[in-house]
PDB file of C-alpha atoms in Angstrom:
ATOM      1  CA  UNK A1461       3.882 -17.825   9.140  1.00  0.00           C
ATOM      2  CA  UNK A1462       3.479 -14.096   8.844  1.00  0.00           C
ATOM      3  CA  UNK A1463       2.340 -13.180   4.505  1.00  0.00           C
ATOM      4  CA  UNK A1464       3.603  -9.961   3.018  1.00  0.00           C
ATOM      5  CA  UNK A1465       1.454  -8.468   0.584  1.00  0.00           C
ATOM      6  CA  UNK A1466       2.765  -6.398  -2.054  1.00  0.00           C
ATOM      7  CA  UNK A1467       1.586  -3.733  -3.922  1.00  0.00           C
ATOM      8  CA  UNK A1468       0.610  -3.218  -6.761  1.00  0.00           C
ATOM      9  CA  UNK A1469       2.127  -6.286  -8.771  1.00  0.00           C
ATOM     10  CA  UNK A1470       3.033  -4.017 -11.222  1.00  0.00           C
ATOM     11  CA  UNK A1471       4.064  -0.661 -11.778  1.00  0.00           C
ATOM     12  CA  UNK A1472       4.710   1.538 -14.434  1.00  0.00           C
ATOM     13  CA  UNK A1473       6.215   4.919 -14.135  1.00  0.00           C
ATOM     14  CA  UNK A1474       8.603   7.185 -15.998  1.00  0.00           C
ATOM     15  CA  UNK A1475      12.398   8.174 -15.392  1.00  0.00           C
ATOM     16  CA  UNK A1476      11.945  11.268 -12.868  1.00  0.00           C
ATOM     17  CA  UNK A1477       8.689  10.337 -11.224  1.00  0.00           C
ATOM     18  CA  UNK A1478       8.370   9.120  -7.631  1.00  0.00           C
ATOM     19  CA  UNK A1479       7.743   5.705  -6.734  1.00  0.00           C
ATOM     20  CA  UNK A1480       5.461   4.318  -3.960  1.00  0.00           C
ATOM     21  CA  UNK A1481       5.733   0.599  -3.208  1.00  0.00           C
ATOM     22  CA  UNK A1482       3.481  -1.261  -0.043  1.00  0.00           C
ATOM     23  CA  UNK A1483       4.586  -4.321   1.770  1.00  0.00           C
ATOM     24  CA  UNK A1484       1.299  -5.347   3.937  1.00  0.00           C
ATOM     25  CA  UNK A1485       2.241  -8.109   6.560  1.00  0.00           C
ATOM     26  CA  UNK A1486      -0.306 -10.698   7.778  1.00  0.00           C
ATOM     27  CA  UNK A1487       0.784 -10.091  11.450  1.00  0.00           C
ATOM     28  CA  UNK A1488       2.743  -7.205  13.147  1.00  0.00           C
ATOM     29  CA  UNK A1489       6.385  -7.466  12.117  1.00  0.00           C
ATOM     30  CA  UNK A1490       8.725  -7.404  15.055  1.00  0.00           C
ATOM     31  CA  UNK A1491      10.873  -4.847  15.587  1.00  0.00           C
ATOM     32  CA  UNK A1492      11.001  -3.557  12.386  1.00  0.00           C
ATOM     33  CA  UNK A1493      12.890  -5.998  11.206  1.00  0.00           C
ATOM     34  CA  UNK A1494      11.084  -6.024   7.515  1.00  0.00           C
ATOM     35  CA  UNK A1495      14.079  -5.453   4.329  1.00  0.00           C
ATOM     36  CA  UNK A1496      13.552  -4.193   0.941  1.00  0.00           C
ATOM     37  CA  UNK A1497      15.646  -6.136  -2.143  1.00  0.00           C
ATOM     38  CA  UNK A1498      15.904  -5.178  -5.261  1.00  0.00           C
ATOM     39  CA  UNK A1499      16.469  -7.873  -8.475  1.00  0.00           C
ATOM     40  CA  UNK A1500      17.525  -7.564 -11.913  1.00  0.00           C
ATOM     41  CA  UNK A1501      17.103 -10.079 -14.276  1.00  0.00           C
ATOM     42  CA  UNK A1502      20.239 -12.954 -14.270  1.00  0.00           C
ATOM     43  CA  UNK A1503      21.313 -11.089 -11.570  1.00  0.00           C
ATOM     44  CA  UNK A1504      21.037 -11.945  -7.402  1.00  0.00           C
ATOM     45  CA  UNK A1505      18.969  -9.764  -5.268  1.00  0.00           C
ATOM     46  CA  UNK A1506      20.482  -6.773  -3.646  1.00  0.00           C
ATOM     47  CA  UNK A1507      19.808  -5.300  -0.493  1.00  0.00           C
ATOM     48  CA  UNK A1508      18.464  -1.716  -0.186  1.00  0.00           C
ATOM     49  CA  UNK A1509      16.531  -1.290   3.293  1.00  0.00           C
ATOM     50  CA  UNK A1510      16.851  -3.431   6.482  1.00  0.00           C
ATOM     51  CA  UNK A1511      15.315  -2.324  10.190  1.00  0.00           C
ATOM     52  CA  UNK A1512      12.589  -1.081   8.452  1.00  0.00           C
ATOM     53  CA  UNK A1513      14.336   2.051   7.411  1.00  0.00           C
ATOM     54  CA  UNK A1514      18.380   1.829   7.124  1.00  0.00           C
ATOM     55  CA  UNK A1515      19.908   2.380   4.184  1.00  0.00           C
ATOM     56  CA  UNK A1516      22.588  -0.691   3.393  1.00  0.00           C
ATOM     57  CA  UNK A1517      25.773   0.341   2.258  1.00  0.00           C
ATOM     58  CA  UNK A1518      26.329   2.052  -0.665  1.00  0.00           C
ATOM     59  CA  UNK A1519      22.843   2.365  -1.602  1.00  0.00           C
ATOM     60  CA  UNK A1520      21.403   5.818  -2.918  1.00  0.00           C
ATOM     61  CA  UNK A1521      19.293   8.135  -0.633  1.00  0.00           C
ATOM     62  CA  UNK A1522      16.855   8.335  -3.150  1.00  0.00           C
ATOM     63  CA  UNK A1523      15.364   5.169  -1.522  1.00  0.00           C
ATOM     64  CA  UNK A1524      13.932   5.420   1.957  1.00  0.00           C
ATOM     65  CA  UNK A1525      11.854   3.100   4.360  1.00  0.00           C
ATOM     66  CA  UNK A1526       9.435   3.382   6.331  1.00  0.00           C
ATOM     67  CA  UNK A1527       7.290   1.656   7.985  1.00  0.00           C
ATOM     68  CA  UNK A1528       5.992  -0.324  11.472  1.00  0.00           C
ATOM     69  CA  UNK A1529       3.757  -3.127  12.609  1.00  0.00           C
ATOM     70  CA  UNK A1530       2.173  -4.273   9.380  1.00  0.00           C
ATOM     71  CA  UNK A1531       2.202  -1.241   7.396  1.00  0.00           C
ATOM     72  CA  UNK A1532       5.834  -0.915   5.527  1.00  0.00           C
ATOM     73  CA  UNK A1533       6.864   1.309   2.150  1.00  0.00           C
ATOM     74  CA  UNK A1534       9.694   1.440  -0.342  1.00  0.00           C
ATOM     75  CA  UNK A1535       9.998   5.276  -1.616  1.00  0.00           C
ATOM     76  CA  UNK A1536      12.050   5.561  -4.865  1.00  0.00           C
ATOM     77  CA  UNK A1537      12.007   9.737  -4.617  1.00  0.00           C
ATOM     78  CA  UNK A1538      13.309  10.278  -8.673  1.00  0.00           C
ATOM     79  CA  UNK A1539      13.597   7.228 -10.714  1.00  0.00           C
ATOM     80  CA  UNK A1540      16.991   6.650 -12.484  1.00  0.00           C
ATOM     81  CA  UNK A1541      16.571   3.947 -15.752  1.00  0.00           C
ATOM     82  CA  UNK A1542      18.655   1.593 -13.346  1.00  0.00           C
ATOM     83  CA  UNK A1543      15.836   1.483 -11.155  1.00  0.00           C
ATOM     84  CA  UNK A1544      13.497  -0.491 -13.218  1.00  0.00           C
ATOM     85  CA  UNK A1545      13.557  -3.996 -11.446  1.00  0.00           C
ATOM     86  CA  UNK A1546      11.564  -6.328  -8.924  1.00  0.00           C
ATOM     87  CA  UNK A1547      11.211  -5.538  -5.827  1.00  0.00           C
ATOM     88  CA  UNK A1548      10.755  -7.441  -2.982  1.00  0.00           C
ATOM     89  CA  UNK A1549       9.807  -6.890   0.753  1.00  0.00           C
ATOM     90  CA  UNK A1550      11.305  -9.592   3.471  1.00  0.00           C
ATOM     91  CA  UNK A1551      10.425  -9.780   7.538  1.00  0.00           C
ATOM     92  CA  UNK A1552      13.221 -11.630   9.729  1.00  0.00           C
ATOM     93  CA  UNK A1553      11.688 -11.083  12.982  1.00  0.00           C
ATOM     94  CA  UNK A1554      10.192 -14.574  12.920  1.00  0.00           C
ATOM     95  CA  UNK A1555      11.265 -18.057  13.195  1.00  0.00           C
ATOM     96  CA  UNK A1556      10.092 -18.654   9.764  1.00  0.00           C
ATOM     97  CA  UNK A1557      11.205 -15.620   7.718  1.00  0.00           C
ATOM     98  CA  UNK A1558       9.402 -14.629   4.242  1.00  0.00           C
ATOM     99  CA  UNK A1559       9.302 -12.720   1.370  1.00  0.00           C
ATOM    100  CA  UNK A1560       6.473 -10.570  -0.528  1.00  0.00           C
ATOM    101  CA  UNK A1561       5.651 -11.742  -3.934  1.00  0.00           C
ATOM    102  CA  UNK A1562       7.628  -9.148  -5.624  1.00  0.00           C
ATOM    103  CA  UNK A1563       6.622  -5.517  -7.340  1.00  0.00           C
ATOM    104  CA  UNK A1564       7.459  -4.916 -10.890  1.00  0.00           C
ATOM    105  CA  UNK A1565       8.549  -1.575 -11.564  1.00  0.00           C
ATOM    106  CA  UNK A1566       8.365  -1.057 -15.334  1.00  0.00           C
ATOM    107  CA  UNK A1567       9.283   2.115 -17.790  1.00  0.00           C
ATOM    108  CA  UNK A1568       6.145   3.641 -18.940  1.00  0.00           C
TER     109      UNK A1568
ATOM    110  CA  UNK B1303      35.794  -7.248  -1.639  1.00  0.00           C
ATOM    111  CA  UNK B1304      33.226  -9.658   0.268  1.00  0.00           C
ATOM    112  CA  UNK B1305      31.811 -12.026  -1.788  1.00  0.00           C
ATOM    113  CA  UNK B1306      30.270 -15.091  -2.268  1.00  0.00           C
ATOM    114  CA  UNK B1307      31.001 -17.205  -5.545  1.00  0.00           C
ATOM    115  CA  UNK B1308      29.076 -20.471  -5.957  1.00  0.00           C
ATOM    116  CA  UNK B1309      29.341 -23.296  -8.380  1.00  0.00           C
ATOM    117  CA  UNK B1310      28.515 -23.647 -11.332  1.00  0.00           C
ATOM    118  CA  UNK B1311      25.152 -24.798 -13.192  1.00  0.00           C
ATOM    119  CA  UNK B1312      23.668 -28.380 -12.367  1.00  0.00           C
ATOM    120  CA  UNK B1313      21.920 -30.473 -14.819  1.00  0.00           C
ATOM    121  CA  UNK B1314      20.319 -33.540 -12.818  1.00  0.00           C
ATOM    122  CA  UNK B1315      18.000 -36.436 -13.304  1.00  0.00           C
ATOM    123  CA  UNK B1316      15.335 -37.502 -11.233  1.00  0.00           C
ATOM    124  CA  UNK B1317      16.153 -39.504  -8.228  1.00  0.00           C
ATOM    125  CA  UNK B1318      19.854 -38.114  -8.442  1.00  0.00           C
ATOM    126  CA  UNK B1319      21.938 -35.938  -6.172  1.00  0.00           C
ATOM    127  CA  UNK B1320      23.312 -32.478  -5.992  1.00  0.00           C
ATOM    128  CA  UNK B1321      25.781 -30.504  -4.082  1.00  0.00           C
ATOM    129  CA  UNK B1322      26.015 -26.916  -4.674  1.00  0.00           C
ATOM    130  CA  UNK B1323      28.887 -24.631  -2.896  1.00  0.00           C
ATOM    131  CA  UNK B1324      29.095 -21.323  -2.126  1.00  0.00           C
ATOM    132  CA  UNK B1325      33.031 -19.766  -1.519  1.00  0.00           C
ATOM    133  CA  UNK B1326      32.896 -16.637   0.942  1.00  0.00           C
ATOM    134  CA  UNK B1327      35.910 -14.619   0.721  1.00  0.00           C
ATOM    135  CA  UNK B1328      36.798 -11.121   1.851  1.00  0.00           C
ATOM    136  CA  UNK B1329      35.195 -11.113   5.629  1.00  0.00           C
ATOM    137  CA  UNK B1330      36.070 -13.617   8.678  1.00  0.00           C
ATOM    138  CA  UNK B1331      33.744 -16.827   7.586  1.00  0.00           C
ATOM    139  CA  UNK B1332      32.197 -18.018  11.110  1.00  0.00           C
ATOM    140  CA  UNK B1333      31.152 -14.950  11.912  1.00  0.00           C
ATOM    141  CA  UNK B1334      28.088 -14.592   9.865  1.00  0.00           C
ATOM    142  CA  UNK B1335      25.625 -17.258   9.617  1.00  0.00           C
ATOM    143  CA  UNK B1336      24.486 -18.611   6.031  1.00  0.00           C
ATOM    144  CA  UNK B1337      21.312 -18.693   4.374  1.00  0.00           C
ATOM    145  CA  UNK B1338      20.328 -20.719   1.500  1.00  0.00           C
ATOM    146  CA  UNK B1339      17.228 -19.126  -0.718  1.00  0.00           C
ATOM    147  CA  UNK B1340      15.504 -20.727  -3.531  1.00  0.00           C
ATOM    148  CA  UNK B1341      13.878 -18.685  -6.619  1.00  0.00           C
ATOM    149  CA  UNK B1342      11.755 -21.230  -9.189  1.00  0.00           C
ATOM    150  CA  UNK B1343      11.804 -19.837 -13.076  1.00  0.00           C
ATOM    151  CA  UNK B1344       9.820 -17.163 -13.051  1.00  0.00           C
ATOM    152  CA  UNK B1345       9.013 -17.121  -9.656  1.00  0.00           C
ATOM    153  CA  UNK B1346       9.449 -15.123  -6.211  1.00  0.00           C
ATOM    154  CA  UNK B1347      11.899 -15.728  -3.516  1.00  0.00           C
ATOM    155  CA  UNK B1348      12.112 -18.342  -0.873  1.00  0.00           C
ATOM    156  CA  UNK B1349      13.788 -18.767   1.955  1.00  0.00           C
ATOM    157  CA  UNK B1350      15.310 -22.620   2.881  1.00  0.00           C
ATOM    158  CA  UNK B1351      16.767 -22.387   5.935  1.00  0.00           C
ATOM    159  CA  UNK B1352      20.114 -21.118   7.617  1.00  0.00           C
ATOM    160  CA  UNK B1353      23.706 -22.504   9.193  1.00  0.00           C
ATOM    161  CA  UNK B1354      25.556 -21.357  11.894  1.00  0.00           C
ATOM    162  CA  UNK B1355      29.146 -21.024  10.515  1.00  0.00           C
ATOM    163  CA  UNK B1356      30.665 -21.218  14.250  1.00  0.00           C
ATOM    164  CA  UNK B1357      28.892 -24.195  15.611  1.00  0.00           C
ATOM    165  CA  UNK B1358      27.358 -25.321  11.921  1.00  0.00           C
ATOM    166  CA  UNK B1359      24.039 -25.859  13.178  1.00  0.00           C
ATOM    167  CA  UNK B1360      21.658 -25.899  10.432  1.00  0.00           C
ATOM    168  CA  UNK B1361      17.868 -24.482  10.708  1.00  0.00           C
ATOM    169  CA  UNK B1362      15.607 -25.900   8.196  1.00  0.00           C
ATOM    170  CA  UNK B1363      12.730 -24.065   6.881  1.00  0.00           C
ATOM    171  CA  UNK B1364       8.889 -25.640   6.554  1.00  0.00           C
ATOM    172  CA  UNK B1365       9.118 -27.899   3.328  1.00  0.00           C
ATOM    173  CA  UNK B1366      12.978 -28.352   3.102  1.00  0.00           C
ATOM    174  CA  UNK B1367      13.710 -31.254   5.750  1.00  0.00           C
ATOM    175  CA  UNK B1368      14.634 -34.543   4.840  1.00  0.00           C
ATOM    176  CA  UNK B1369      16.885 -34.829   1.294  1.00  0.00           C
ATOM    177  CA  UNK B1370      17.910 -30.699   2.316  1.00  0.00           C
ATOM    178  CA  UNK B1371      21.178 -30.843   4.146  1.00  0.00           C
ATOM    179  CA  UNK B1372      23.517 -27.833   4.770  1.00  0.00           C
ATOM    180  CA  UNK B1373      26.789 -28.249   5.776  1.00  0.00           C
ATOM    181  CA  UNK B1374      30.627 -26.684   5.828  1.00  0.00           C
ATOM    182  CA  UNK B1375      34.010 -26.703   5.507  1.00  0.00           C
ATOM    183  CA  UNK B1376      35.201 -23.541   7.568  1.00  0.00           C
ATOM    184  CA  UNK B1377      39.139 -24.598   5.995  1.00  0.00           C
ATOM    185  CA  UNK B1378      37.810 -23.648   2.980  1.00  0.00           C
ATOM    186  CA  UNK B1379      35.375 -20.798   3.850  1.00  0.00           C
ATOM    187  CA  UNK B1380      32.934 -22.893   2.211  1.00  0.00           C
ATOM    188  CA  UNK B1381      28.930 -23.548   2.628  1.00  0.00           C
ATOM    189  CA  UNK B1382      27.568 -26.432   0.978  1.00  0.00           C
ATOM    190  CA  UNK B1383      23.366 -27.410   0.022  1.00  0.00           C
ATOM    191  CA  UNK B1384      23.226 -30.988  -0.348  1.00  0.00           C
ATOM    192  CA  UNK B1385      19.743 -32.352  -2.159  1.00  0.00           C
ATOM    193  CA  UNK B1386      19.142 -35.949  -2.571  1.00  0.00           C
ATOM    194  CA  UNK B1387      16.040 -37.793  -4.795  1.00  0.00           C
ATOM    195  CA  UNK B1388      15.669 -34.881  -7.103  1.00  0.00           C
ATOM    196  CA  UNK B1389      12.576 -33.765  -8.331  1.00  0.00           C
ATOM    197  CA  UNK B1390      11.679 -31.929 -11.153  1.00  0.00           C
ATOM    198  CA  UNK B1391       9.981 -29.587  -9.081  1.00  0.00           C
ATOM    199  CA  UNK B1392      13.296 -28.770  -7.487  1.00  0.00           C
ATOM    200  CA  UNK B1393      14.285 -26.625 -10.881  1.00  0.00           C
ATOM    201  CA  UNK B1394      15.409 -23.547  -9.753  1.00  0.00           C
ATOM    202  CA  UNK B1395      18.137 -20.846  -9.185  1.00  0.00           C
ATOM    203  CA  UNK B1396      19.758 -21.701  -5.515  1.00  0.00           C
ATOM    204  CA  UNK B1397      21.575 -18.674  -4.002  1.00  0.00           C
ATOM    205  CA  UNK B1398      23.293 -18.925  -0.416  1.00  0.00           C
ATOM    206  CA  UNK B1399      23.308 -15.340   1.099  1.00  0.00           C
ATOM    207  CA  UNK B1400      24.972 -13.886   4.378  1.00  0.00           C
ATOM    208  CA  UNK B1401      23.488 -12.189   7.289  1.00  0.00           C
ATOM    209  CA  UNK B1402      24.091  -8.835   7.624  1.00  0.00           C
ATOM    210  CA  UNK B1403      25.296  -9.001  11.513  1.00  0.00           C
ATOM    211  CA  UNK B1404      26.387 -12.108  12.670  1.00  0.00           C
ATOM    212  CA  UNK B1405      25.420 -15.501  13.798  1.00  0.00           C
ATOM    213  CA  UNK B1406      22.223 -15.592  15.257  1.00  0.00           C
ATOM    214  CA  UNK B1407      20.087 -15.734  12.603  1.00  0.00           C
ATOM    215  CA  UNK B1408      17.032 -14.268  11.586  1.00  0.00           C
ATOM    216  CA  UNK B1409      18.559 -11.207   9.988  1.00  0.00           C
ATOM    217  CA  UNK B1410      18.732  -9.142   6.432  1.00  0.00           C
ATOM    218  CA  UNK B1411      20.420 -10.652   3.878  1.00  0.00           C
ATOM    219  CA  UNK B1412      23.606  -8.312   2.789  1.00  0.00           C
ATOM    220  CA  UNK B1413      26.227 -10.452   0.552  1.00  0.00           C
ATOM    221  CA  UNK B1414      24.357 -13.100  -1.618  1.00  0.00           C
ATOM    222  CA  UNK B1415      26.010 -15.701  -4.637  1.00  0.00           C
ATOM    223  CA  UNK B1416      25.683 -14.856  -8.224  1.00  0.00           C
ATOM    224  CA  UNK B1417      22.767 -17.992  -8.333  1.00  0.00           C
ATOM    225  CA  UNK B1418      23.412 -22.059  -8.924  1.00  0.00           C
ATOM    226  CA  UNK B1419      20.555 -22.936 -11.529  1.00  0.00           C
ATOM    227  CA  UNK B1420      19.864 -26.582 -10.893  1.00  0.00           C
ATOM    228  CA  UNK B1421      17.475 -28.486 -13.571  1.00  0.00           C
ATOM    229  CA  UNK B1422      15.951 -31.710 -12.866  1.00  0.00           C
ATOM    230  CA  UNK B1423      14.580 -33.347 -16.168  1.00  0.00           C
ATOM    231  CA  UNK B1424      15.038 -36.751 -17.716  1.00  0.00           C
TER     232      UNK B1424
END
């Protein structure tokens, strides 16, 4: 089972400031195939990044991907208030896929 | 739109039974494969296993064999989790949530359910 590693747990920035978030994998993530979510509270996940770096639809360019192997980031460039949520990282490229344990992104 | 509308909240004993359905609408159903993903209060994501919508083949994830069954009714568009001999440690928010591709499995999750919360307690 490959473990994603997220970091930091928590973080807590300002509306306007950039946002850094890490997914670490225990093992080399193949293909790329790592995807960013992003939750609300009450509310389903929502996808923002598959292939490591592909934008899903209708999601704004201020968040990228990037990422290979078992290095992988979530870039938030200028934080809108409806960006406060958790976030969470997710590989597919095994037979037994998994999620990170989630990064808080809180108003400061 | 595409969209996936499950049933409603589940209040269960221990021992007892649940079904919970998920309604896909909006896209051709057996052409995406299905995912079922379970989120305890509180707690992080985690992913249950998958269903071939063509062939409805079901993939089971480590820890969810035995009272886990997925199943369908393509008339209906319709994905169904099945658990038997409840447990209270099977509280939790149960969302089924579509590939982004197609079939094969193993792929990002694009159209999910607004959530089933199912509460085991006597």
């Amino acid at each position: 089972e490959i473990v994603l590693t997220q970091s930091p747990g928590t973080l807590s920035l300002s509306p306007g400031e950039r946002a850094t978030l890490s997914c670490r994998a225990s093992q080399s993530v193949s293909s790329s195939y790592l995807a960013w979510y992003q939750q609300k509270p009450g509310q389903a996940p929502r996808l923002l990044i598959y292939g490591a770096s592909s934008r899903a639809t209708g999601i704004p360019d201020r968040f990228s991907g990037s990422g290979s192997g078992t290095d992988f980031t979530l870039t938030i460039s200028r934080l809108e208030p409806e960006d406060f949520a958790v976030y969470y990282c997710q590989q597919y490229g095994s037979s037994r896929i998994t999620f990170g344990q989630g990064t808080r992104l809180e108003i400061k | 739109q595409v969209q996936l509308v499950q049933s409603g909240s589940e209040l269960k004993k221990p021992g007892a039974s649940v079904k919970v359905s998920c309604k896909a609408s909006g896209y051709t159903f057996t052409s995406y494969a299905m995912n079922w993903v379970r989120q305890a209060p509180g707690q992080g994501l985690e992913w249950m296993g998958w269903i071939n919508t063509n062939t409805g083949n079901p993939t089971y994830a480590q820890g969810f064999t035995g009272r886990f069954v997925f199943s369908l009714d393509t008339s209906v568009s319709t994905a169904y989790l099945q658990i038997s001999s409840l447990k209270a440690e099977d509280t939790a928010v149960y969302y089924c949530a579509r590939d982004v591709a197609s079939n094969s499995g193993y792929d990002a999750f694009d159209i999910w359910g607004q959530g089933t919360m199912v509460t085991v307690s006597s």
